[in-house]
mmCIF file of C-alpha atoms in Angstrom:
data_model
loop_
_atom_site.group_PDB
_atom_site.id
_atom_site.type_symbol
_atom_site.label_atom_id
_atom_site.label_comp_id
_atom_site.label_asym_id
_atom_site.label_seq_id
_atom_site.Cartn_x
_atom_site.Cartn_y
_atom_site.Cartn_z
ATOM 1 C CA UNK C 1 50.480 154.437 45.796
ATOM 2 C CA UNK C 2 50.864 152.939 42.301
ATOM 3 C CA UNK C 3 54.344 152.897 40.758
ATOM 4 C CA UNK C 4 54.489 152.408 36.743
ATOM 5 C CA UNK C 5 58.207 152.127 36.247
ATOM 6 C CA UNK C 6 59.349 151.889 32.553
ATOM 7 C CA UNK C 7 62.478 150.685 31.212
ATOM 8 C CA UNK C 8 64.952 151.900 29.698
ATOM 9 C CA UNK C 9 64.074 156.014 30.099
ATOM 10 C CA UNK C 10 66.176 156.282 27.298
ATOM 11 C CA UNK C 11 67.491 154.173 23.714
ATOM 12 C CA UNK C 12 69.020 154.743 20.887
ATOM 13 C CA UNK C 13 68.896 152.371 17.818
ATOM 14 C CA UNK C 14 70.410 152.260 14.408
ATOM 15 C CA UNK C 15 67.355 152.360 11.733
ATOM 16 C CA UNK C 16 66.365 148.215 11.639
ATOM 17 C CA UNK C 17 67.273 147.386 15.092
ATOM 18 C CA UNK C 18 65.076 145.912 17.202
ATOM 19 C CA UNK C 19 64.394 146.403 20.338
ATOM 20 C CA UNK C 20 62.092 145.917 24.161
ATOM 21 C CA UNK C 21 60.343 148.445 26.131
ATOM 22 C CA UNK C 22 59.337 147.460 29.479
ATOM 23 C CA UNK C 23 56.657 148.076 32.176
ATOM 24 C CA UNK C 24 56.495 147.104 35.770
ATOM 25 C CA UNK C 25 53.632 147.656 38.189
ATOM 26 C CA UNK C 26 54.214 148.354 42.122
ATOM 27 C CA UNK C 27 50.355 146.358 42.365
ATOM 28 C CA UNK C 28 47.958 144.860 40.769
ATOM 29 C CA UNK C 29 46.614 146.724 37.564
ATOM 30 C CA UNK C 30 43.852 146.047 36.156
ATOM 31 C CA UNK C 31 44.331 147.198 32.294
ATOM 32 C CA UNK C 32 47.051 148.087 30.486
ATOM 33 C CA UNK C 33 47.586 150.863 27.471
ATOM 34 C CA UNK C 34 50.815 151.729 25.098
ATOM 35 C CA UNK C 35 51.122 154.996 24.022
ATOM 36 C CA UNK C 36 53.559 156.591 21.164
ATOM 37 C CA UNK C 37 53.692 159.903 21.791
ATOM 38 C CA UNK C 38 55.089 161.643 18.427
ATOM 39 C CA UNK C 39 57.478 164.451 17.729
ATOM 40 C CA UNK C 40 54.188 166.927 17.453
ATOM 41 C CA UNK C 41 53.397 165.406 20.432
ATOM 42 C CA UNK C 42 50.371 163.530 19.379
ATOM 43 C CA UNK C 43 49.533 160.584 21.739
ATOM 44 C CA UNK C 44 48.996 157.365 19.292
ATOM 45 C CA UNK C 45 47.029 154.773 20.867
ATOM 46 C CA UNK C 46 49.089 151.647 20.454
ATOM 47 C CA UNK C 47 47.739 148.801 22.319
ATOM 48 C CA UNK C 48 45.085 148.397 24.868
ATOM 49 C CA UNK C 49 46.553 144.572 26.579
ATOM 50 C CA UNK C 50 44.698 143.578 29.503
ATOM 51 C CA UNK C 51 46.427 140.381 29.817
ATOM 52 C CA UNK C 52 48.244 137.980 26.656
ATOM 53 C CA UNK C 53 49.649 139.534 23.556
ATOM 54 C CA UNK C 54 48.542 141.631 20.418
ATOM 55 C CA UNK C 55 50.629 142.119 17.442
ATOM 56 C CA UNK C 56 50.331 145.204 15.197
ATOM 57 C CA UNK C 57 52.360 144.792 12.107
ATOM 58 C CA UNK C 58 56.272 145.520 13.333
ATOM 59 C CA UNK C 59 54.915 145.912 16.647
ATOM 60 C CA UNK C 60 54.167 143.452 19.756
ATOM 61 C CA UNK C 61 52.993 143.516 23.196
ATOM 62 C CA UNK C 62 52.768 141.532 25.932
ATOM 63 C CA UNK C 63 51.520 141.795 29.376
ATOM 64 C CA UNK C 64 51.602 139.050 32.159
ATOM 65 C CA UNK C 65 49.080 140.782 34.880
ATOM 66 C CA UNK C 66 49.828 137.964 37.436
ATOM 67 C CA UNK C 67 53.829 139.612 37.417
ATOM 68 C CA UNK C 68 52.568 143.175 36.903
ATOM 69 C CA UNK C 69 54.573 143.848 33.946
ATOM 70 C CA UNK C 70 53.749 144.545 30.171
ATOM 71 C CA UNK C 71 56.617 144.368 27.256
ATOM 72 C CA UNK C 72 56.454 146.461 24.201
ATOM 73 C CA UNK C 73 58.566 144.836 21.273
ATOM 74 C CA UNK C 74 59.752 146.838 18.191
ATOM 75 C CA UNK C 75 60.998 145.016 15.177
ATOM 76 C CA UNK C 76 62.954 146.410 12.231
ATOM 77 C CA UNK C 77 62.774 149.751 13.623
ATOM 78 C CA UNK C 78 61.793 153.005 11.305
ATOM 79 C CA UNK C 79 63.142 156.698 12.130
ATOM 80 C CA UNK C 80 59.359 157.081 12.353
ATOM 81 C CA UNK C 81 59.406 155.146 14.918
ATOM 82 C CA UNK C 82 61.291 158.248 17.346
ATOM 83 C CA UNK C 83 59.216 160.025 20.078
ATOM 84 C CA UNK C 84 57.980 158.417 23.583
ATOM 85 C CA UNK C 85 56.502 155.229 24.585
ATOM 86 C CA UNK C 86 54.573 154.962 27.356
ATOM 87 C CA UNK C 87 52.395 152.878 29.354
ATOM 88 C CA UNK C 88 49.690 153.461 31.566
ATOM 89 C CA UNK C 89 47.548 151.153 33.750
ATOM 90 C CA UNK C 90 44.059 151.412 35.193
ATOM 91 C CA UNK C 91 43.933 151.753 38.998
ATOM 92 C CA UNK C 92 40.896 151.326 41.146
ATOM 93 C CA UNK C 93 36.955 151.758 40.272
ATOM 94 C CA UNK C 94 37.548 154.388 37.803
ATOM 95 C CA UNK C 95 39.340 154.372 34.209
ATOM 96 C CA UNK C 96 42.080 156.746 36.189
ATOM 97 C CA UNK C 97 45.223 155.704 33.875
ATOM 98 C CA UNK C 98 48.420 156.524 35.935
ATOM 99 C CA UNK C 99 51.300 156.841 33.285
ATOM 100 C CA UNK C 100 55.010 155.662 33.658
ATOM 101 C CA UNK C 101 57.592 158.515 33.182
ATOM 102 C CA UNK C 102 58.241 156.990 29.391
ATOM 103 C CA UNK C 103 60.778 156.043 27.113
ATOM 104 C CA UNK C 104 62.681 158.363 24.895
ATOM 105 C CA UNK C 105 62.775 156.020 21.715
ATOM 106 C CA UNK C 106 65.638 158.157 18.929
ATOM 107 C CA UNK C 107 65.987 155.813 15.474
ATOM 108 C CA UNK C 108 68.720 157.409 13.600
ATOM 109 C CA UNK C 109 69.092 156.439 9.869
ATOM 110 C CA UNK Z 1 33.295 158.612 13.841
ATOM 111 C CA UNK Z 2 35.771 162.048 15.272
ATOM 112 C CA UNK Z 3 38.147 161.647 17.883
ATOM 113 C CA UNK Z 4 38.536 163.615 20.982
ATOM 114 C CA UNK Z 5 38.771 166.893 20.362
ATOM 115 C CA UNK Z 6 40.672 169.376 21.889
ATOM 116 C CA UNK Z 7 40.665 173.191 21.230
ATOM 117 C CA UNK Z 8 42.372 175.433 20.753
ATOM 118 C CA UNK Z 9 45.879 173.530 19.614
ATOM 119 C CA UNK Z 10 48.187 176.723 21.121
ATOM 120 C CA UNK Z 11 47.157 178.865 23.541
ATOM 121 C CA UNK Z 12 49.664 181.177 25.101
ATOM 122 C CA UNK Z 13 48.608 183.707 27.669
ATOM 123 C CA UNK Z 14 50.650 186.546 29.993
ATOM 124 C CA UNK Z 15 50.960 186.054 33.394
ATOM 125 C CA UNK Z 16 47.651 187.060 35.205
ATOM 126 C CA UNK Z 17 45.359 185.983 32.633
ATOM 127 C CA UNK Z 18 42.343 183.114 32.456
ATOM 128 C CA UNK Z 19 43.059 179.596 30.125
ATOM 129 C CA UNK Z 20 40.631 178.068 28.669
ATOM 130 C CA UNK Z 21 40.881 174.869 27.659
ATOM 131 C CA UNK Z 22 38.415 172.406 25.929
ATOM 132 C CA UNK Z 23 37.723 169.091 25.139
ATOM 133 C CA UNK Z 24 34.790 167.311 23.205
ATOM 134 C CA UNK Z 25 34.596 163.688 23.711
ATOM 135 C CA UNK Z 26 33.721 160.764 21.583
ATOM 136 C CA UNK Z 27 30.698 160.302 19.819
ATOM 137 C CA UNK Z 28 28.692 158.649 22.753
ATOM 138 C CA UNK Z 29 31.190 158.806 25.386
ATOM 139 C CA UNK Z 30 30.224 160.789 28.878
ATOM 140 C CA UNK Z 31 33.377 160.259 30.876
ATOM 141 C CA UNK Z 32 35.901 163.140 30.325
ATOM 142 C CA UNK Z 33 39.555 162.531 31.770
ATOM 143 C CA UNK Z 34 42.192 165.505 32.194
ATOM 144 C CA UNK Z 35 45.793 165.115 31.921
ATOM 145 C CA UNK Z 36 48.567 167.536 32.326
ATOM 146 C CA UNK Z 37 52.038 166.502 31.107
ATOM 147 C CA UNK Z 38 54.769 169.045 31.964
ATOM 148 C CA UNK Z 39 57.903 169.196 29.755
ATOM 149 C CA UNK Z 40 59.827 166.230 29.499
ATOM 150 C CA UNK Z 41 57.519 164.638 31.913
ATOM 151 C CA UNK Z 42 54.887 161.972 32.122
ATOM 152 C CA UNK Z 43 51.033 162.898 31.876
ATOM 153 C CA UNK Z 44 49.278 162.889 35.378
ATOM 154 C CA UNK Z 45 45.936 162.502 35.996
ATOM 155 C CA UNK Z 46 44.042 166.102 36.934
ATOM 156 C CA UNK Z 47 40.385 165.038 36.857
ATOM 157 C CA UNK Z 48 37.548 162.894 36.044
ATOM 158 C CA UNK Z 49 34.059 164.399 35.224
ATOM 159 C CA UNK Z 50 30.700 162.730 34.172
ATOM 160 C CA UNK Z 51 28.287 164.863 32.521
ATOM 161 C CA UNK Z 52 27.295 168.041 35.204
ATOM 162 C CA UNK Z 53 29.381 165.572 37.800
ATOM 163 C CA UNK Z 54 32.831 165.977 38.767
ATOM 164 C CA UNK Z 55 33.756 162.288 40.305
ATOM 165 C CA UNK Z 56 37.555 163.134 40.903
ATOM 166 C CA UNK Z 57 39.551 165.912 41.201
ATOM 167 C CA UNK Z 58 41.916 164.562 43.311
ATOM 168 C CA UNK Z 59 45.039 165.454 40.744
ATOM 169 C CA UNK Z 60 43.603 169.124 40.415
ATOM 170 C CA UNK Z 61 45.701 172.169 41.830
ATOM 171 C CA UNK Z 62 43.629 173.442 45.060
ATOM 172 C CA UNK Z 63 43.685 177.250 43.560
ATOM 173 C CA UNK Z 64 43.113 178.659 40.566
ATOM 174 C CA UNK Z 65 42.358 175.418 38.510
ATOM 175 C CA UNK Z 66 38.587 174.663 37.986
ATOM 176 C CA UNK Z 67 36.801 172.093 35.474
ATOM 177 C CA UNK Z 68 33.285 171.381 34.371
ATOM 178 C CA UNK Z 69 31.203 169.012 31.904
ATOM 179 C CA UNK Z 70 27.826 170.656 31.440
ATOM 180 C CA UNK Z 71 24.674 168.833 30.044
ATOM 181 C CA UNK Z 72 25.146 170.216 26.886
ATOM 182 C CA UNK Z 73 28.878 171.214 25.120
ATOM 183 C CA UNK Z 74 32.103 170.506 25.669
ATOM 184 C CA UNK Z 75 34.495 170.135 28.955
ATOM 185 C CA UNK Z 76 35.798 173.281 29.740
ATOM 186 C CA UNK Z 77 39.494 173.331 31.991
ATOM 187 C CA UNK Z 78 39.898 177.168 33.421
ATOM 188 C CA UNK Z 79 42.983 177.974 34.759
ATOM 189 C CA UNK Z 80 43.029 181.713 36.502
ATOM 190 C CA UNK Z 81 45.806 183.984 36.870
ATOM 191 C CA UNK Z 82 48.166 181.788 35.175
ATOM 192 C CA UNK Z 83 51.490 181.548 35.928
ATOM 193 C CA UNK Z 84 54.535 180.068 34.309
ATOM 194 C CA UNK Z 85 54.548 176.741 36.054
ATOM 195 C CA UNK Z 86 50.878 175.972 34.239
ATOM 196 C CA UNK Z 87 52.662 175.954 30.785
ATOM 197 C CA UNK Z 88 52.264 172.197 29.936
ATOM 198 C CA UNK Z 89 50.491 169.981 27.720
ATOM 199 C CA UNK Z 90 47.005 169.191 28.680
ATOM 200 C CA UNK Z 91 45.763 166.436 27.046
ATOM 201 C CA UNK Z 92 42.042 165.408 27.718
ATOM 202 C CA UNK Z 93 40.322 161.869 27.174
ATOM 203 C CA UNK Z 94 37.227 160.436 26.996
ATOM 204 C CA UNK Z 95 35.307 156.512 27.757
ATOM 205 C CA UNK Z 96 31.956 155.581 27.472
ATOM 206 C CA UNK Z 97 31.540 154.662 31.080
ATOM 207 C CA UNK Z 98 32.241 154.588 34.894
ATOM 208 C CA UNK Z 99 32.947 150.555 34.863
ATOM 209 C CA UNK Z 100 36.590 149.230 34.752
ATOM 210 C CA UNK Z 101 35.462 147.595 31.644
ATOM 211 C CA UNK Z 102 37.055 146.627 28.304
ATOM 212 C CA UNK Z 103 37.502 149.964 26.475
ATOM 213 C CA UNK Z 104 40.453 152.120 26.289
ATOM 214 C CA UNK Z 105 40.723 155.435 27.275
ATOM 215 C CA UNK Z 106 41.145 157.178 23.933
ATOM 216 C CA UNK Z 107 42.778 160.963 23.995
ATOM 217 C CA UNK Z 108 42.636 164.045 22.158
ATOM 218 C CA UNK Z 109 46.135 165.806 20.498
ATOM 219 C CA UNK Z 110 46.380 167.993 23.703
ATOM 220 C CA UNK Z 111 46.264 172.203 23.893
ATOM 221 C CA UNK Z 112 49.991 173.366 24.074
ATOM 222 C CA UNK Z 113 49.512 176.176 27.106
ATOM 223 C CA UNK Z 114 52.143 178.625 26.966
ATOM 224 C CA UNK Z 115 52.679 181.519 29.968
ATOM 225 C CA UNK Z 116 55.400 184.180 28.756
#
């Protein structure tokens, strides 16, 4: 079935650091969502990125569906910033979002 | 316009007893999408429900795990004779239709299920 592999599982960063979360696809997807999900656990909509790039103040993303991968860029990053990242893509007929395993995102001051 | 809702926030439950979970969707949404995400894991899909339809429960446990969308009210998730393992996060979420069109699946802040 589907693979959503995400990359790295885990990172560390100094507060200001920037930094590139990644997404690969075993097939063709075809929508794409990033997800924060917070220290409450809260899932935070980030992007919905079909295909190009958005930018959301200190955050970026980019998907090229034609490689089956999506790139989540952090600049100048915030402890606020700490929690999970994931990404999910849209499989078949449905809006059935299969999620990648995430990654563990800690911003220390 | 409110957000998915999800209630209650905390549930915890002994061993034995029912769960149940619920989820309203979107203002003018009829798609309802559960999740469960166990602890330190990734959320996987459970089930997909249209209004008095369920369309696919493929990711639902064969036993003790049932779900429903009725005409009117929310989505209910029951979960009998729970057991440890179903302590999780079960997040639920909600589109406005069937079509692999250009909307986002938008979630609720999840019920916390805890089995002691």
């Amino acid at each position: 079935g589907i693979q959503v592999e995400q990359s790295p599982p885990d990172l560390i960063l100094q507060e200001g650091a920037n930094s590139t979360l990644r997404c690969n696809f075993s097939d063709s997807v075809n929508n794409l969502q990033w997800f924060h999900q917070n220290p409450w656990g809260q899932l935070i909509n980030l992007f919905y990125i079909p295909s190009g790039t958005k930018q959301n103040g200190r955050l970026s993303a980019t998907t090229v569906a034609t490689e089956r991968y999506s790139l989540l860029y952090i600049s100048s990053s915030q402890t606020t910033d700490s929690g999970v990242y994931f990404c999910a893509g849209l499989i078949g007929g449905y809006n059935k979002l299969i999620f990648g395993a995430g990654t563990r995102l800690a911003v220390h001051p | 316009n409110a957000g998915v809702m999800q209630n209650p926030r905390h549930l915890v439950r002994r061993r034995g007893q029912e769960a149940r979970l619920r989820c309203s969707p979107m203002k003018g949404h009829s798609h309802v999408y559960w999740y469960r995400q166990l602890p330190e894991e990734g959320l996987k899909f459970m089930v997909y429900l249209q209004k008095e339809n369920i369309i696919d429960e493929s990711g639902m446990p064969k036993e003790r795990f049932s779900a429903e969308f009725p005409k009117e009210g929310p989505s209910i998730l029951r979960i009998q004779q729970v057991v440890r393992g179903d302590s999780a996060a079960y997040f639920c979420a909600s589109s406005p239709s069937d079509r692999n069109t250009n909307s986002p699946l938008h979630f609720g802040n999840g019920t916390r299920l805890t089995v002691t």
